[in-house]
Amino acid sequence: MKIIFLGAPGAGKGTQAERVSAALEIPAISTGNIIREAIATGTEMGVEAKKYTSTGALVPDEIVIGIIKERLAKDDCKNGFILDGFPRTVPQAEALDRMGVAIDRVVSIEVEDERITKRMSGRRSCPACGATYHVDYKPSKNGTNCDVCGAELVIRADDKPEVVLSRLATYHEQTEPLKDFYEAKGVLKTVIGQEEVADTTALTFEALK
Ligand code: AMP
């Protein structure tokens, strides 16, 4: 199954993608995680990408399309994959079409902006493996370290309130039009993000049936 998760930053795409990935045994691919890794290791792409991520803007299409092309060519994508955070613009979705990737289902997770800004203040991330947590809704076992790899959790630089507002504006302007794009293809399902992660997960699996 080839699945896309759409939604504003902080809507819960990453969390749901991790759960579906475990259940269906297909990789969850987060362009945000790949970009953060490149920034952390200081690659040429990372240095370029940081100019955009630090203000809440999108990294240029040609860079992210290149990242995805390379990633989807890997062996573990043969039986399907989940895209978390890609595509984020209509040209990126058109590029997927040109690659011959036929998407089976697009799940749009909807959460109001006001709730997003509240949620983001409690978000914690693992700088080593990219897993995400929330101090109230999804705490790690000991509250300070990643359950998966043990690294100390951090607040992402772009989860600061002023950058979150800019990321939300970017989402509404550039990413939301993708709902119409995939609705027209007949593959869009909407999930209303719930207070409890498990409730959103149940609705997500319903949408994937
Ligand atoms: P995320 O972790 O998905 O919220 O992504 C973090 C940041 O990485 C975004 O705010 C963008 O600057 C950049 N990014 C991630 N995915 C994309 C994409 N598909 N297109 C452009 N920029 C992206």
PDB file of C-alpha atoms and ligand atoms in Angstrom:
ATOM      1  CA  MET A   1       0.000   0.000   0.000  1.00  0.00           C
ATOM      2  CA  LYS A   2       1.238   3.467  -0.866  1.00  0.00           C
ATOM      3  CA  ILE A   3      -0.058   6.011   1.619  1.00  0.00           C
ATOM      4  CA  ILE A   4       0.330   9.757   2.101  1.00  0.00           C
ATOM      5  CA  PHE A   5      -0.339  11.561   5.374  1.00  0.00           C
ATOM      6  CA  LEU A   6      -1.397  15.168   4.879  1.00  0.00           C
ATOM      7  CA  GLY A   7      -1.938  17.678   7.650  1.00  0.00           C
ATOM      8  CA  ALA A   8      -0.654  20.789   9.362  1.00  0.00           C
ATOM      9  CA  PRO A   9       2.591  20.624  11.356  1.00  0.00           C
ATOM     10  CA  GLY A  10       1.707  19.067  14.712  1.00  0.00           C
ATOM     11  CA  ALA A  11      -1.520  17.472  13.466  1.00  0.00           C
ATOM     12  CA  GLY A  12      -0.099  14.044  14.331  1.00  0.00           C
ATOM     13  CA  LYS A  13       1.070  12.797  10.927  1.00  0.00           C
ATOM     14  CA  GLY A  14       4.363  11.468  12.258  1.00  0.00           C
ATOM     15  CA  THR A  15       2.779   9.653  15.196  1.00  0.00           C
ATOM     16  CA  GLN A  16       0.118   7.985  13.038  1.00  0.00           C
ATOM     17  CA  ALA A  17       2.679   7.178  10.329  1.00  0.00           C
ATOM     18  CA  GLU A  18       4.824   5.334  12.920  1.00  0.00           C
ATOM     19  CA  ARG A  19       1.823   3.262  14.036  1.00  0.00           C
ATOM     20  CA  VAL A  20       0.647   2.365  10.549  1.00  0.00           C
ATOM     21  CA  SER A  21       4.241   1.565   9.575  1.00  0.00           C
ATOM     22  CA  ALA A  22       4.518  -0.926  12.452  1.00  0.00           C
ATOM     23  CA  ALA A  23       1.151  -2.512  11.689  1.00  0.00           C
ATOM     24  CA  LEU A  24       1.582  -2.846   7.916  1.00  0.00           C
ATOM     25  CA  GLU A  25       5.348  -3.439   8.020  1.00  0.00           C
ATOM     26  CA  ILE A  26       6.097  -0.777   5.440  1.00  0.00           C
ATOM     27  CA  PRO A  27       8.526   2.119   5.981  1.00  0.00           C
ATOM     28  CA  ALA A  28       7.335   5.559   7.106  1.00  0.00           C
ATOM     29  CA  ILE A  29       9.339   8.150   5.218  1.00  0.00           C
ATOM     30  CA  SER A  30       9.547  11.618   6.739  1.00  0.00           C
ATOM     31  CA  THR A  31      11.169  14.257   4.544  1.00  0.00           C
ATOM     32  CA  GLY A  32      11.393  16.449   7.658  1.00  0.00           C
ATOM     33  CA  ASN A  33      13.515  13.792   9.422  1.00  0.00           C
ATOM     34  CA  ILE A  34      15.745  13.315   6.372  1.00  0.00           C
ATOM     35  CA  ILE A  35      16.252  17.086   6.130  1.00  0.00           C
ATOM     36  CA  ARG A  36      17.006  17.428   9.874  1.00  0.00           C
ATOM     37  CA  GLU A  37      19.557  14.635   9.622  1.00  0.00           C
ATOM     38  CA  ALA A  38      21.256  16.416   6.703  1.00  0.00           C
ATOM     39  CA  ILE A  39      21.290  19.665   8.708  1.00  0.00           C
ATOM     40  CA  ALA A  40      22.769  17.889  11.755  1.00  0.00           C
ATOM     41  CA  THR A  41      25.550  16.261   9.733  1.00  0.00           C
ATOM     42  CA  GLY A  42      26.197  19.483   7.797  1.00  0.00           C
ATOM     43  CA  THR A  43      25.895  18.108   4.244  1.00  0.00           C
ATOM     44  CA  GLU A  44      25.671  20.565   1.345  1.00  0.00           C
ATOM     45  CA  MET A  45      21.921  19.898   1.096  1.00  0.00           C
ATOM     46  CA  GLY A  46      21.566  20.383   4.851  1.00  0.00           C
ATOM     47  CA  VAL A  47      23.289  23.770   4.800  1.00  0.00           C
ATOM     48  CA  GLU A  48      20.988  24.901   1.957  1.00  0.00           C
ATOM     49  CA  ALA A  49      17.830  23.467   3.585  1.00  0.00           C
ATOM     50  CA  LYS A  50      18.480  25.159   6.941  1.00  0.00           C
ATOM     51  CA  LYS A  51      17.963  28.591   5.329  1.00  0.00           C
ATOM     52  CA  TYR A  52      14.319  27.625   4.803  1.00  0.00           C
ATOM     53  CA  THR A  53      13.423  25.349   7.745  1.00  0.00           C
ATOM     54  CA  SER A  54      14.645  27.890  10.313  1.00  0.00           C
ATOM     55  CA  THR A  55      11.959  30.390   9.246  1.00  0.00           C
ATOM     56  CA  GLY A  56       9.122  27.902   8.708  1.00  0.00           C
ATOM     57  CA  ALA A  57       9.328  28.101   4.907  1.00  0.00           C
ATOM     58  CA  LEU A  58       9.372  25.072   2.628  1.00  0.00           C
ATOM     59  CA  VAL A  59      12.619  23.742   1.218  1.00  0.00           C
ATOM     60  CA  PRO A  60      12.606  24.195  -2.613  1.00  0.00           C
ATOM     61  CA  ASP A  61      10.722  21.526  -4.561  1.00  0.00           C
ATOM     62  CA  GLU A  62      13.729  20.302  -6.569  1.00  0.00           C
ATOM     63  CA  ILE A  63      15.646  19.463  -3.369  1.00  0.00           C
ATOM     64  CA  VAL A  64      12.829  17.477  -1.691  1.00  0.00           C
ATOM     65  CA  ILE A  65      11.832  15.762  -4.937  1.00  0.00           C
ATOM     66  CA  GLY A  66      15.458  14.577  -5.245  1.00  0.00           C
ATOM     67  CA  ILE A  67      15.384  13.286  -1.645  1.00  0.00           C
ATOM     68  CA  ILE A  68      12.181  11.319  -2.279  1.00  0.00           C
ATOM     69  CA  LYS A  69      13.346   9.865  -5.599  1.00  0.00           C
ATOM     70  CA  GLU A  70      16.453   8.503  -3.917  1.00  0.00           C
ATOM     71  CA  ARG A  71      14.540   7.150  -0.914  1.00  0.00           C
ATOM     72  CA  LEU A  72      11.763   5.432  -2.903  1.00  0.00           C
ATOM     73  CA  ALA A  73      14.367   3.620  -5.007  1.00  0.00           C
ATOM     74  CA  LYS A  74      15.506   1.670  -1.926  1.00  0.00           C
ATOM     75  CA  ASP A  75      14.583  -2.005  -1.513  1.00  0.00           C
ATOM     76  CA  ASP A  76      12.380  -1.575   1.557  1.00  0.00           C
ATOM     77  CA  CYS A  77       9.854   0.462  -0.482  1.00  0.00           C
ATOM     78  CA  LYS A  78       9.020  -2.463  -2.784  1.00  0.00           C
ATOM     79  CA  ASN A  79       5.902  -3.539  -0.876  1.00  0.00           C
ATOM     80  CA  GLY A  80       4.652  -0.038  -0.184  1.00  0.00           C
ATOM     81  CA  PHE A  81       5.461   2.969   1.980  1.00  0.00           C
ATOM     82  CA  ILE A  82       4.008   5.840   3.949  1.00  0.00           C
ATOM     83  CA  LEU A  83       4.935   9.402   3.079  1.00  0.00           C
ATOM     84  CA  ASP A  84       4.856  11.734   6.080  1.00  0.00           C
ATOM     85  CA  GLY A  85       5.357  15.347   5.037  1.00  0.00           C
ATOM     86  CA  PHE A  86       5.649  14.791   1.294  1.00  0.00           C
ATOM     87  CA  PRO A  87       4.212  16.069  -0.990  1.00  0.00           C
ATOM     88  CA  ARG A  88       3.701  19.532   0.460  1.00  0.00           C
ATOM     89  CA  THR A  89       3.076  21.440  -2.778  1.00  0.00           C
ATOM     90  CA  VAL A  90       1.175  20.697  -5.988  1.00  0.00           C
ATOM     91  CA  PRO A  91       4.420  20.541  -8.052  1.00  0.00           C
ATOM     92  CA  GLN A  92       5.743  17.883  -5.599  1.00  0.00           C
ATOM     93  CA  ALA A  93       2.549  15.827  -6.062  1.00  0.00           C
ATOM     94  CA  GLU A  94       2.882  16.178  -9.843  1.00  0.00           C
ATOM     95  CA  ALA A  95       6.489  14.981  -9.580  1.00  0.00           C
ATOM     96  CA  LEU A  96       5.268  11.824  -7.765  1.00  0.00           C
ATOM     97  CA  ASP A  97       2.831  11.231 -10.628  1.00  0.00           C
ATOM     98  CA  ARG A  98       5.673  11.613 -13.129  1.00  0.00           C
ATOM     99  CA  MET A  99       7.737   9.057 -11.190  1.00  0.00           C
ATOM    100  CA  GLY A 100       4.882   6.609 -11.855  1.00  0.00           C
ATOM    101  CA  VAL A 101       3.972   6.335  -8.166  1.00  0.00           C
ATOM    102  CA  ALA A 102       0.259   5.472  -7.871  1.00  0.00           C
ATOM    103  CA  ILE A 103      -0.947   6.472  -4.411  1.00  0.00           C
ATOM    104  CA  ASP A 104      -3.642   4.221  -2.905  1.00  0.00           C
ATOM    105  CA  ARG A 105      -4.805   6.434  -0.065  1.00  0.00           C
ATOM    106  CA  VAL A 106      -4.237   9.981   1.205  1.00  0.00           C
ATOM    107  CA  VAL A 107      -5.213  10.553   4.824  1.00  0.00           C
ATOM    108  CA  SER A 108      -5.664  14.199   5.777  1.00  0.00           C
ATOM    109  CA  ILE A 109      -5.489  14.675   9.550  1.00  0.00           C
ATOM    110  CA  GLU A 110      -7.422  17.810  10.466  1.00  0.00           C
ATOM    111  CA  VAL A 111      -6.737  19.808  13.630  1.00  0.00           C
ATOM    112  CA  GLU A 112      -7.680  23.459  14.261  1.00  0.00           C
ATOM    113  CA  ASP A 113      -4.822  25.973  14.261  1.00  0.00           C
ATOM    114  CA  GLU A 114      -5.471  26.984  17.860  1.00  0.00           C
ATOM    115  CA  ARG A 115      -5.088  23.416  19.087  1.00  0.00           C
ATOM    116  CA  ILE A 116      -1.975  22.984  16.965  1.00  0.00           C
ATOM    117  CA  THR A 117      -0.203  25.941  18.569  1.00  0.00           C
ATOM    118  CA  LYS A 118      -1.083  24.602  22.033  1.00  0.00           C
ATOM    119  CA  ARG A 119       0.113  21.112  21.171  1.00  0.00           C
ATOM    120  CA  MET A 120       3.391  22.247  19.654  1.00  0.00           C
ATOM    121  CA  SER A 121       4.515  23.846  22.893  1.00  0.00           C
ATOM    122  CA  GLY A 122       4.604  20.369  24.492  1.00  0.00           C
ATOM    123  CA  ARG A 123       6.226  18.541  21.629  1.00  0.00           C
ATOM    124  CA  ARG A 124       9.592  16.842  22.211  1.00  0.00           C
ATOM    125  CA  SER A 125      11.676  15.140  19.538  1.00  0.00           C
ATOM    126  CA  CYS A 126      14.534  12.682  19.397  1.00  0.00           C
ATOM    127  CA  PRO A 127      17.513  14.293  17.625  1.00  0.00           C
ATOM    128  CA  ALA A 128      18.983  10.833  16.891  1.00  0.00           C
ATOM    129  CA  CYS A 129      16.121   8.774  15.404  1.00  0.00           C
ATOM    130  CA  GLY A 130      13.386  11.376  14.810  1.00  0.00           C
ATOM    131  CA  ALA A 131      10.724   9.823  17.076  1.00  0.00           C
ATOM    132  CA  THR A 132       8.295  12.377  18.479  1.00  0.00           C
ATOM    133  CA  TYR A 133       6.684  12.684  21.900  1.00  0.00           C
ATOM    134  CA  HIS A 134       4.426  15.082  23.790  1.00  0.00           C
ATOM    135  CA  VAL A 135       4.777  15.966  27.463  1.00  0.00           C
ATOM    136  CA  ASP A 136       1.022  15.389  28.073  1.00  0.00           C
ATOM    137  CA  TYR A 137      -0.370  13.262  25.234  1.00  0.00           C
ATOM    138  CA  LYS A 138       2.520  10.941  24.443  1.00  0.00           C
ATOM    139  CA  PRO A 139       5.299  11.165  27.035  1.00  0.00           C
ATOM    140  CA  SER A 140       8.394   8.991  26.740  1.00  0.00           C
ATOM    141  CA  LYS A 141       8.789   6.352  29.470  1.00  0.00           C
ATOM    142  CA  ASN A 142      11.192   8.359  31.639  1.00  0.00           C
ATOM    143  CA  GLY A 143      10.105  11.787  30.351  1.00  0.00           C
ATOM    144  CA  THR A 144      13.553  12.843  29.157  1.00  0.00           C
ATOM    145  CA  ASN A 145      14.924  10.152  26.808  1.00  0.00           C
ATOM    146  CA  CYS A 146      13.769   8.462  23.608  1.00  0.00           C
ATOM    147  CA  ASP A 147      12.029   5.093  24.147  1.00  0.00           C
ATOM    148  CA  VAL A 148      13.425   3.825  20.844  1.00  0.00           C
ATOM    149  CA  CYS A 149      17.109   4.743  21.001  1.00  0.00           C
ATOM    150  CA  GLY A 150      17.709   6.358  24.405  1.00  0.00           C
ATOM    151  CA  ALA A 151      18.942   9.753  23.154  1.00  0.00           C
ATOM    152  CA  GLU A 152      17.993  12.830  25.172  1.00  0.00           C
ATOM    153  CA  LEU A 153      14.838  14.492  23.810  1.00  0.00           C
ATOM    154  CA  VAL A 154      14.911  18.114  22.587  1.00  0.00           C
ATOM    155  CA  ILE A 155      12.533  20.861  21.484  1.00  0.00           C
ATOM    156  CA  ARG A 156      12.960  21.245  17.725  1.00  0.00           C
ATOM    157  CA  ALA A 157      14.264  24.681  16.680  1.00  0.00           C
ATOM    158  CA  ASP A 158      11.277  25.123  14.366  1.00  0.00           C
ATOM    159  CA  ASP A 159       8.769  24.267  17.124  1.00  0.00           C
ATOM    160  CA  LYS A 160       9.302  27.729  18.656  1.00  0.00           C
ATOM    161  CA  PRO A 161       5.954  29.631  18.719  1.00  0.00           C
ATOM    162  CA  GLU A 162       6.877  32.260  16.099  1.00  0.00           C
ATOM    163  CA  VAL A 163       8.144  29.628  13.659  1.00  0.00           C
ATOM    164  CA  VAL A 164       5.053  27.462  14.272  1.00  0.00           C
ATOM    165  CA  LEU A 165       2.796  30.336  13.157  1.00  0.00           C
ATOM    166  CA  SER A 166       4.810  30.734   9.982  1.00  0.00           C
ATOM    167  CA  ARG A 167       4.709  26.951   9.327  1.00  0.00           C
ATOM    168  CA  LEU A 168       0.922  26.994   9.744  1.00  0.00           C
ATOM    169  CA  ALA A 169       0.592  29.846   7.232  1.00  0.00           C
ATOM    170  CA  THR A 170       2.822  27.921   4.817  1.00  0.00           C
ATOM    171  CA  TYR A 171       0.607  24.846   5.282  1.00  0.00           C
ATOM    172  CA  HIS A 172      -2.611  26.727   4.459  1.00  0.00           C
ATOM    173  CA  GLU A 173      -1.113  28.489   1.438  1.00  0.00           C
ATOM    174  CA  GLN A 174       0.933  25.748  -0.180  1.00  0.00           C
ATOM    175  CA  THR A 175      -0.071  22.326   1.168  1.00  0.00           C
ATOM    176  CA  GLU A 176      -3.836  22.525   1.727  1.00  0.00           C
ATOM    177  CA  PRO A 177      -4.539  22.767  -2.045  1.00  0.00           C
ATOM    178  CA  LEU A 178      -3.327  19.144  -2.215  1.00  0.00           C
ATOM    179  CA  LYS A 179      -6.623  18.073  -0.648  1.00  0.00           C
ATOM    180  CA  ASP A 180      -8.425  19.090  -3.867  1.00  0.00           C
ATOM    181  CA  PHE A 181      -5.656  17.482  -5.939  1.00  0.00           C
ATOM    182  CA  TYR A 182      -6.164  14.076  -4.275  1.00  0.00           C
ATOM    183  CA  GLU A 183      -9.928  14.443  -3.875  1.00  0.00           C
ATOM    184  CA  ALA A 184     -10.081  14.699  -7.673  1.00  0.00           C
ATOM    185  CA  LYS A 185      -8.186  11.394  -7.868  1.00  0.00           C
ATOM    186  CA  GLY A 186     -10.712   9.766  -5.501  1.00  0.00           C
ATOM    187  CA  VAL A 187      -8.125   8.712  -2.896  1.00  0.00           C
ATOM    188  CA  LEU A 188      -8.615  11.333  -0.155  1.00  0.00           C
ATOM    189  CA  LYS A 189      -9.959  10.448   3.302  1.00  0.00           C
ATOM    190  CA  THR A 190     -10.304  12.928   6.147  1.00  0.00           C
ATOM    191  CA  VAL A 191      -9.601  12.097   9.784  1.00  0.00           C
ATOM    192  CA  ILE A 192     -10.508  14.582  12.508  1.00  0.00           C
ATOM    193  CA  GLY A 193      -7.585  14.625  14.957  1.00  0.00           C
ATOM    194  CA  GLN A 194      -8.766  13.656  18.448  1.00  0.00           C
ATOM    195  CA  GLU A 195      -7.534  14.619  21.913  1.00  0.00           C
ATOM    196  CA  GLU A 196      -6.337  11.036  22.546  1.00  0.00           C
ATOM    197  CA  VAL A 197      -3.715   9.668  20.156  1.00  0.00           C
ATOM    198  CA  ALA A 198      -5.301   6.176  20.270  1.00  0.00           C
ATOM    199  CA  ASP A 199      -8.656   7.592  19.090  1.00  0.00           C
ATOM    200  CA  THR A 200      -6.995   9.254  16.093  1.00  0.00           C
ATOM    201  CA  THR A 201      -5.200   5.970  15.364  1.00  0.00           C
ATOM    202  CA  ALA A 202      -8.515   4.079  15.324  1.00  0.00           C
ATOM    203  CA  LEU A 203      -9.980   6.615  12.860  1.00  0.00           C
ATOM    204  CA  THR A 204      -6.804   6.432  10.762  1.00  0.00           C
ATOM    205  CA  PHE A 205      -7.033   2.635  10.395  1.00  0.00           C
ATOM    206  CA  GLU A 206     -10.734   3.045   9.519  1.00  0.00           C
ATOM    207  CA  ALA A 207      -9.732   5.502   6.768  1.00  0.00           C
ATOM    208  CA  LEU A 208      -7.193   3.017   5.391  1.00  0.00           C
ATOM    209  CA  LYS A 209      -9.663   0.142   5.022  1.00  0.00           C
TER     210      LYS A 209
HETATM  211  P1  AMP B   1       8.307  18.363   9.267  1.00  0.00           P
HETATM  212  O1  AMP B   1       9.160  17.612  10.224  1.00  0.00           O
HETATM  213  O2  AMP B   1       7.578  17.444   8.297  1.00  0.00           O
HETATM  214  O3  AMP B   1       7.394  19.350   9.928  1.00  0.00           O
HETATM  215  O4  AMP B   1       9.321  19.218   8.357  1.00  0.00           O
HETATM  216  C1  AMP B   1      10.171  20.187   8.913  1.00  0.00           C
HETATM  217  C2  AMP B   1      10.572  21.198   7.867  1.00  0.00           C
HETATM  218  O5  AMP B   1      11.299  20.543   6.804  1.00  0.00           O
HETATM  219  C3  AMP B   1       9.432  21.903   7.173  1.00  0.00           C
HETATM  220  O6  AMP B   1       8.961  23.019   7.909  1.00  0.00           O
HETATM  221  C4  AMP B   1      10.064  22.321   5.858  1.00  0.00           C
HETATM  222  O7  AMP B   1      10.903  23.449   6.008  1.00  0.00           O
HETATM  223  C5  AMP B   1      10.960  21.126   5.542  1.00  0.00           C
HETATM  224  N1  AMP B   1      10.232  20.117   4.741  1.00  0.00           N
HETATM  225  C6  AMP B   1       9.860  18.856   5.116  1.00  0.00           C
HETATM  226  N2  AMP B   1       9.203  18.226   4.135  1.00  0.00           N
HETATM  227  C7  AMP B   1       9.149  19.108   3.092  1.00  0.00           C
HETATM  228  C8  AMP B   1       8.574  19.065   1.787  1.00  0.00           C
HETATM  229  N3  AMP B   1       7.922  17.985   1.327  1.00  0.00           N
HETATM  230  N4  AMP B   1       8.733  20.173   0.998  1.00  0.00           N
HETATM  231  C9  AMP B   1       9.397  21.259   1.429  1.00  0.00           C
HETATM  232  N5  AMP B   1       9.916  21.375   2.647  1.00  0.00           N
HETATM  233  C10 AMP B   1       9.811  20.312   3.476  1.00  0.00           C
END
